[in-house]
mmCIF file of C-alpha atoms in Angstrom:
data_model
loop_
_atom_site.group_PDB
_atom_site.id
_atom_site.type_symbol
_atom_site.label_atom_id
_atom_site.label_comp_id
_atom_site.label_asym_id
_atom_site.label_seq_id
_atom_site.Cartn_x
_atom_site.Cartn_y
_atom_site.Cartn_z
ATOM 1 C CA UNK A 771 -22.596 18.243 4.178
ATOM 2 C CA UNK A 772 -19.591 18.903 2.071
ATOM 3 C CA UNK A 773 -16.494 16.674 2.710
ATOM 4 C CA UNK A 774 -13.162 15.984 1.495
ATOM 5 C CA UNK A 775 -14.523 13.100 -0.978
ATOM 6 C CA UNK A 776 -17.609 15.058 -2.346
ATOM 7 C CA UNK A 777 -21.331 15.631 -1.129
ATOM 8 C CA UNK A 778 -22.267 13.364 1.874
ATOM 9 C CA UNK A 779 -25.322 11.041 1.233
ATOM 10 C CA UNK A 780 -25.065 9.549 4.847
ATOM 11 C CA UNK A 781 -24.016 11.277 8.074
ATOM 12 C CA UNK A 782 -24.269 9.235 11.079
ATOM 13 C CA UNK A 783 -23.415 10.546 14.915
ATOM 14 C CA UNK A 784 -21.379 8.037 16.410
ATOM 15 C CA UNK A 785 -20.430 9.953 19.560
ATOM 16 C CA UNK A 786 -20.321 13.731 21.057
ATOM 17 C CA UNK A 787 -18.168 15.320 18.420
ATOM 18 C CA UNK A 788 -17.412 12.224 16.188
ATOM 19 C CA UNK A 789 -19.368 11.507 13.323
ATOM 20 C CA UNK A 790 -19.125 8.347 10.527
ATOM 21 C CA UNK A 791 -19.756 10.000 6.989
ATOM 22 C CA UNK A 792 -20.083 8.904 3.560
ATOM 23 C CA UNK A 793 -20.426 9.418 -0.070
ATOM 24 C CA UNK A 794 -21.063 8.054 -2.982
ATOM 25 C CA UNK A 795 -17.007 7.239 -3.455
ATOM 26 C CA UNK A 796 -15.544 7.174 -0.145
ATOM 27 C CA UNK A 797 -16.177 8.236 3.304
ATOM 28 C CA UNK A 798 -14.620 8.081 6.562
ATOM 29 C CA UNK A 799 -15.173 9.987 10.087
ATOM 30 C CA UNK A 800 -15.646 13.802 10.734
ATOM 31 C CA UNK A 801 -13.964 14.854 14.614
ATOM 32 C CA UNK A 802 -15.048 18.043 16.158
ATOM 33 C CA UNK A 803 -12.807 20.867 16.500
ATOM 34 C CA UNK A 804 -12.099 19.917 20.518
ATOM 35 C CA UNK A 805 -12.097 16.093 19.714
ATOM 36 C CA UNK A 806 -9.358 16.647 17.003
ATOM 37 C CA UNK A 807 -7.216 18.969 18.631
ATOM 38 C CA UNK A 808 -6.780 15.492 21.047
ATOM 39 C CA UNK A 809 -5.234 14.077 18.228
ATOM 40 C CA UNK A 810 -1.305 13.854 18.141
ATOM 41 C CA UNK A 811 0.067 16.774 16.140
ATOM 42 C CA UNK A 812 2.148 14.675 13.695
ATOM 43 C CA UNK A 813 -1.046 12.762 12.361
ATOM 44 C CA UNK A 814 -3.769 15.301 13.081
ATOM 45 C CA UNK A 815 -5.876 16.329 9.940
ATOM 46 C CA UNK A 816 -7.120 19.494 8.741
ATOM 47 C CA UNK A 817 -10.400 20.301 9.446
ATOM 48 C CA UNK A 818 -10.736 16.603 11.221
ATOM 49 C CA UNK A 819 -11.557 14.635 8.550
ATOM 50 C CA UNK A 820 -10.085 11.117 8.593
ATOM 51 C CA UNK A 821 -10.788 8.697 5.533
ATOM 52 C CA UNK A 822 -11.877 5.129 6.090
ATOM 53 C CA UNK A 823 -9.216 3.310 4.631
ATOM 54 C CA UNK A 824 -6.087 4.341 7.091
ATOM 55 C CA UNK A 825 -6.554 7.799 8.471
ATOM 56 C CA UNK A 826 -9.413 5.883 10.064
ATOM 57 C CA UNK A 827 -7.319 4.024 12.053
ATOM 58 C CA UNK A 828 -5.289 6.865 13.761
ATOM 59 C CA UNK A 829 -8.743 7.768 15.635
ATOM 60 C CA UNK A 830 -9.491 4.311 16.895
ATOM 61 C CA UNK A 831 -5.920 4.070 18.457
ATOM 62 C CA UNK A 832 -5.629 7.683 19.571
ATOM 63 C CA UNK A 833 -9.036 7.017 21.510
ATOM 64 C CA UNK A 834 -9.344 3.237 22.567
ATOM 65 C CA UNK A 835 -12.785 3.650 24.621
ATOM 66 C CA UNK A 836 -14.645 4.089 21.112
ATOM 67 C CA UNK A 837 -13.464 0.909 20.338
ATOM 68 C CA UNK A 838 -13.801 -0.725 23.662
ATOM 69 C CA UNK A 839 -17.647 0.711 23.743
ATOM 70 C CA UNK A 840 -18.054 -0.683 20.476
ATOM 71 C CA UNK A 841 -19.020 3.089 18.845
ATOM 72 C CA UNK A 842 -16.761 2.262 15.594
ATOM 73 C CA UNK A 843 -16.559 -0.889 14.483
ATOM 74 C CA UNK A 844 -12.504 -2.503 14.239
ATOM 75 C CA UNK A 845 -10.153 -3.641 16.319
ATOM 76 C CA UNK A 846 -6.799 -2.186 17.903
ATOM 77 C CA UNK A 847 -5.196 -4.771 16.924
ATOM 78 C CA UNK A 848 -6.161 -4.184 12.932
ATOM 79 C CA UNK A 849 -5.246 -0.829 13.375
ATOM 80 C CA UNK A 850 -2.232 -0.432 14.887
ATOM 81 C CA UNK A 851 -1.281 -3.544 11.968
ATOM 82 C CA UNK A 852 -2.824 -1.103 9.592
ATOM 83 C CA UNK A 853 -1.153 1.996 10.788
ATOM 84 C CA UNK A 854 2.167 0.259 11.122
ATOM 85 C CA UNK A 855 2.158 -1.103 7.319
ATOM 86 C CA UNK A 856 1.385 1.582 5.788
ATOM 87 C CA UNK A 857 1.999 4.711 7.959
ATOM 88 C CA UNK A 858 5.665 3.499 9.580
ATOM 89 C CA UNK A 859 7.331 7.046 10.138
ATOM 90 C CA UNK A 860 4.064 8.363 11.929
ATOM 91 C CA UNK A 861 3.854 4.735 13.249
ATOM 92 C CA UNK A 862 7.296 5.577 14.820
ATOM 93 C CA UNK A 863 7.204 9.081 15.937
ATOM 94 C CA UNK A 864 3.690 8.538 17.258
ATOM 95 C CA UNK A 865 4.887 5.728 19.053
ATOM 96 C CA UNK A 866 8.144 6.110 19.684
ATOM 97 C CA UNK A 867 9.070 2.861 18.486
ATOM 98 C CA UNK A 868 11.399 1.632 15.328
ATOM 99 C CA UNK A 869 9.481 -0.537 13.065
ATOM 100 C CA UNK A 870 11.589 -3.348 11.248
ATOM 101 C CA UNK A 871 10.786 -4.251 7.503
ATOM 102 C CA UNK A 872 8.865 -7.585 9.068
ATOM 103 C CA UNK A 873 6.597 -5.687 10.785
ATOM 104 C CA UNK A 874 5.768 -3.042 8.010
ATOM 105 C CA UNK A 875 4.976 -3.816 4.367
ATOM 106 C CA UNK A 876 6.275 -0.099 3.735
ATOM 107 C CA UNK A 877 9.350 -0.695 5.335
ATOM 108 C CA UNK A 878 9.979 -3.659 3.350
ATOM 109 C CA UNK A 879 8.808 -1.952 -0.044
ATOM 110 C CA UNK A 880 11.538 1.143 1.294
ATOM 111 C CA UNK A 881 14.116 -1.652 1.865
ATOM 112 C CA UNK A 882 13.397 -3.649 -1.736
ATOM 113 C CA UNK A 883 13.925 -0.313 -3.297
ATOM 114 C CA UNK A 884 17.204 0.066 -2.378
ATOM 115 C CA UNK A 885 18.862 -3.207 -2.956
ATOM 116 C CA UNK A 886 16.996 -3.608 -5.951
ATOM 117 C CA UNK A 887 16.522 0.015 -7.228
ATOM 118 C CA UNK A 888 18.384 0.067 -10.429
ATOM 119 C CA UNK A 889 16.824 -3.784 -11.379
ATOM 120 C CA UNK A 890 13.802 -4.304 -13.272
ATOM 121 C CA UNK A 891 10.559 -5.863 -11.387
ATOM 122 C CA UNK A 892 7.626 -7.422 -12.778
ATOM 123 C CA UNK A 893 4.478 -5.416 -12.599
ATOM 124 C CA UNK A 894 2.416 -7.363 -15.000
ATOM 125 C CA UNK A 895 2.859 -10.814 -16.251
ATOM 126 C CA UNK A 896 1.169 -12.506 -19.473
ATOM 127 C CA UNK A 897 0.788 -16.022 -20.130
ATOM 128 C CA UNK A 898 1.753 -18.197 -23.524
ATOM 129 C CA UNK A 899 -2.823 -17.241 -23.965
ATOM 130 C CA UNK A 900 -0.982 -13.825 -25.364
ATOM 131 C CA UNK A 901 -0.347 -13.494 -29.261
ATOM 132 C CA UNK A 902 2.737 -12.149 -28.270
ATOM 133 C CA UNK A 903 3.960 -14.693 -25.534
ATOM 134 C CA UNK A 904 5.657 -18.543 -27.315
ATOM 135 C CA UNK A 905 4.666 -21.409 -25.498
ATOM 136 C CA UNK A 906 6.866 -21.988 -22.531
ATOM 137 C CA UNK A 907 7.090 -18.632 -21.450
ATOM 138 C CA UNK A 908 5.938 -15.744 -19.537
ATOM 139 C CA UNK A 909 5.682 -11.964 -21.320
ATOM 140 C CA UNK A 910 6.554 -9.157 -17.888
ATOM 141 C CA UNK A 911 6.135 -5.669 -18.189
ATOM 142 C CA UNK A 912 8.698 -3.988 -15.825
ATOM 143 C CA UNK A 913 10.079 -1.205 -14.299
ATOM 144 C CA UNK A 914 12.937 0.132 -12.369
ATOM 145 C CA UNK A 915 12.236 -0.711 -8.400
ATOM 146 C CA UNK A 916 13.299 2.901 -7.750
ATOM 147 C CA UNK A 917 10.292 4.066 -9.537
ATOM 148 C CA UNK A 918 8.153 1.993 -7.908
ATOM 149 C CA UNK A 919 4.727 1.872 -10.836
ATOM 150 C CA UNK A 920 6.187 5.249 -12.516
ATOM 151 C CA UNK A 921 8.929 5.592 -14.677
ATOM 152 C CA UNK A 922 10.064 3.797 -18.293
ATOM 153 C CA UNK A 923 8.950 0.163 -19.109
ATOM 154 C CA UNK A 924 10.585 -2.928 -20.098
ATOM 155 C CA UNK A 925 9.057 -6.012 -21.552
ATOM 156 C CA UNK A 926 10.783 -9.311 -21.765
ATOM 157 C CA UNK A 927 10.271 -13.160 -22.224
ATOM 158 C CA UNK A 928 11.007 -15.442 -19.790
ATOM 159 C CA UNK A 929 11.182 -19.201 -19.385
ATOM 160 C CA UNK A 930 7.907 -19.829 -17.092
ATOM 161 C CA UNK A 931 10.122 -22.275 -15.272
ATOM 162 C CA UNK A 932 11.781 -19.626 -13.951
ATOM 163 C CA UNK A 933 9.232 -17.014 -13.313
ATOM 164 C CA UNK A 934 7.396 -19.958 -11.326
ATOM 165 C CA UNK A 935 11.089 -20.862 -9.580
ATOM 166 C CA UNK A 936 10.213 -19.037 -5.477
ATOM 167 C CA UNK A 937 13.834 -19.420 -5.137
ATOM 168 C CA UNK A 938 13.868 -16.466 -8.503
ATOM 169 C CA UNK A 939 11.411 -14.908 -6.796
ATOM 170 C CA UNK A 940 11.120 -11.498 -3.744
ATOM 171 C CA UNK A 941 8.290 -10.963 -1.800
ATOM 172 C CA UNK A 942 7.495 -7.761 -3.490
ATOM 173 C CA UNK A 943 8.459 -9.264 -7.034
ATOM 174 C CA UNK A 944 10.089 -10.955 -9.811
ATOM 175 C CA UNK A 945 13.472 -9.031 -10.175
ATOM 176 C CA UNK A 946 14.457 -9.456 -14.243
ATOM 177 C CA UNK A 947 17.715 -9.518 -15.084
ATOM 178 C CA UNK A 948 18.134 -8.355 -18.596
ATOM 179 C CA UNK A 949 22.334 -8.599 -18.609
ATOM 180 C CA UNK A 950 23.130 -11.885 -21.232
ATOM 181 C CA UNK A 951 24.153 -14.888 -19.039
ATOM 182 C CA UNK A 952 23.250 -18.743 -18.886
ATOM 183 C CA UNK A 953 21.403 -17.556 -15.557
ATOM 184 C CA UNK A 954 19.053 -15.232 -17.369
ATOM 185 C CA UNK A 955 18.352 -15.945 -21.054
ATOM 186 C CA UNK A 956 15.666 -13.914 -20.858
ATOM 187 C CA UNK A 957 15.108 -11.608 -24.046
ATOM 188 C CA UNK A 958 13.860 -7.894 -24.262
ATOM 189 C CA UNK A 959 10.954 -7.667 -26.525
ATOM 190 C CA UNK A 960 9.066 -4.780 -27.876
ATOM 191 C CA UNK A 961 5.671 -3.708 -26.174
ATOM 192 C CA UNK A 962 3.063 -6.316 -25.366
#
């Protein structure tokens, strides 16, 4: 069987019309035509393939019994945590619900990026075991919070004091300020 992640070395019939599949790489679960047409519009996927990682999720809350029969394995209450994190504007008009930052790591990642979007975040951090990195301080790589992992790099020293200090510290990050002040006497180096 051919699937979205490649040739299927396992294909396993959970149910009439549901199937769990998988491949070397990934894998996830296969709806009939009629079983998938059941699933809301705004989430439904083509050809009713839904990957084991999140789309996975959307069956088990769109159809409850398979979980309550104990055909997949999982939880609602994983799922709809799941679905809520990561998925919160499907979450939402699924739903019909508003999700607040504290109850989706998305939201709060949407939210950090635009207080913080123009201020460099850590997204790699070296210890004083680099060549590069003087004793007493910590080497980070950063970029721009409205590029998320894309976008131009920055690499700086900083006191490890500080980059230890929680009170310095976001939940999605060390925000480095590069501007000269006593607060932040941390200095731009070249590439580590």
């Amino acid at each position: 069987m051919s699937t979205p992640w490649g040739r299927a070395d396992s294909v396993t019939k959970l149910a009439d019309g549901l199937y769990a599949v998988g491949t070397p790489s990934h894998g996830g679960l296969k709806l009939s035509a009629s079983l998938n047409k059941k699933m809301p519009s705004r989430i439904r996927a083509a050809g009713g393939w839904y990957e084991e990682d999140i789309q996975y999720n959307w069956v088990l809350v769109t159809f409850p019994e398979l979980v309550e029969q104990g055909v997949v394995r999982g939880t609602l209450e994983d799922s709809h945590k799941t679905l809520r994190n990561w998925c919160p504007d499907e979450y939402e008009a699924v739903f019909g619900v508003s999700l607040s930052p504290a109850e989706s790591a998305e939201r709060q990642k949407q939210v950090f990026q635009r207080e913080h979007g123009d201020d460099w975040v850590t997204i790699a951090a070296y210890g004083d075991w680099h060549e590069k990195v003087p004793e007493g301080m910590v080497g980070l790589c950063c970029k721009q919070a409205k590029y998320g992992r894309s976008g131009p790099e920055r690499y700086f020293l900083v006191p490890t004091a500080d980059y230890h200090d929680e009170r310095l510290r976001t939940p999605l990050g060390f925000v480095c300020d590069p501007s000269p002040s006593p607060n932040a006497p941390y200095q731009e180096i070249g590439k580590l």
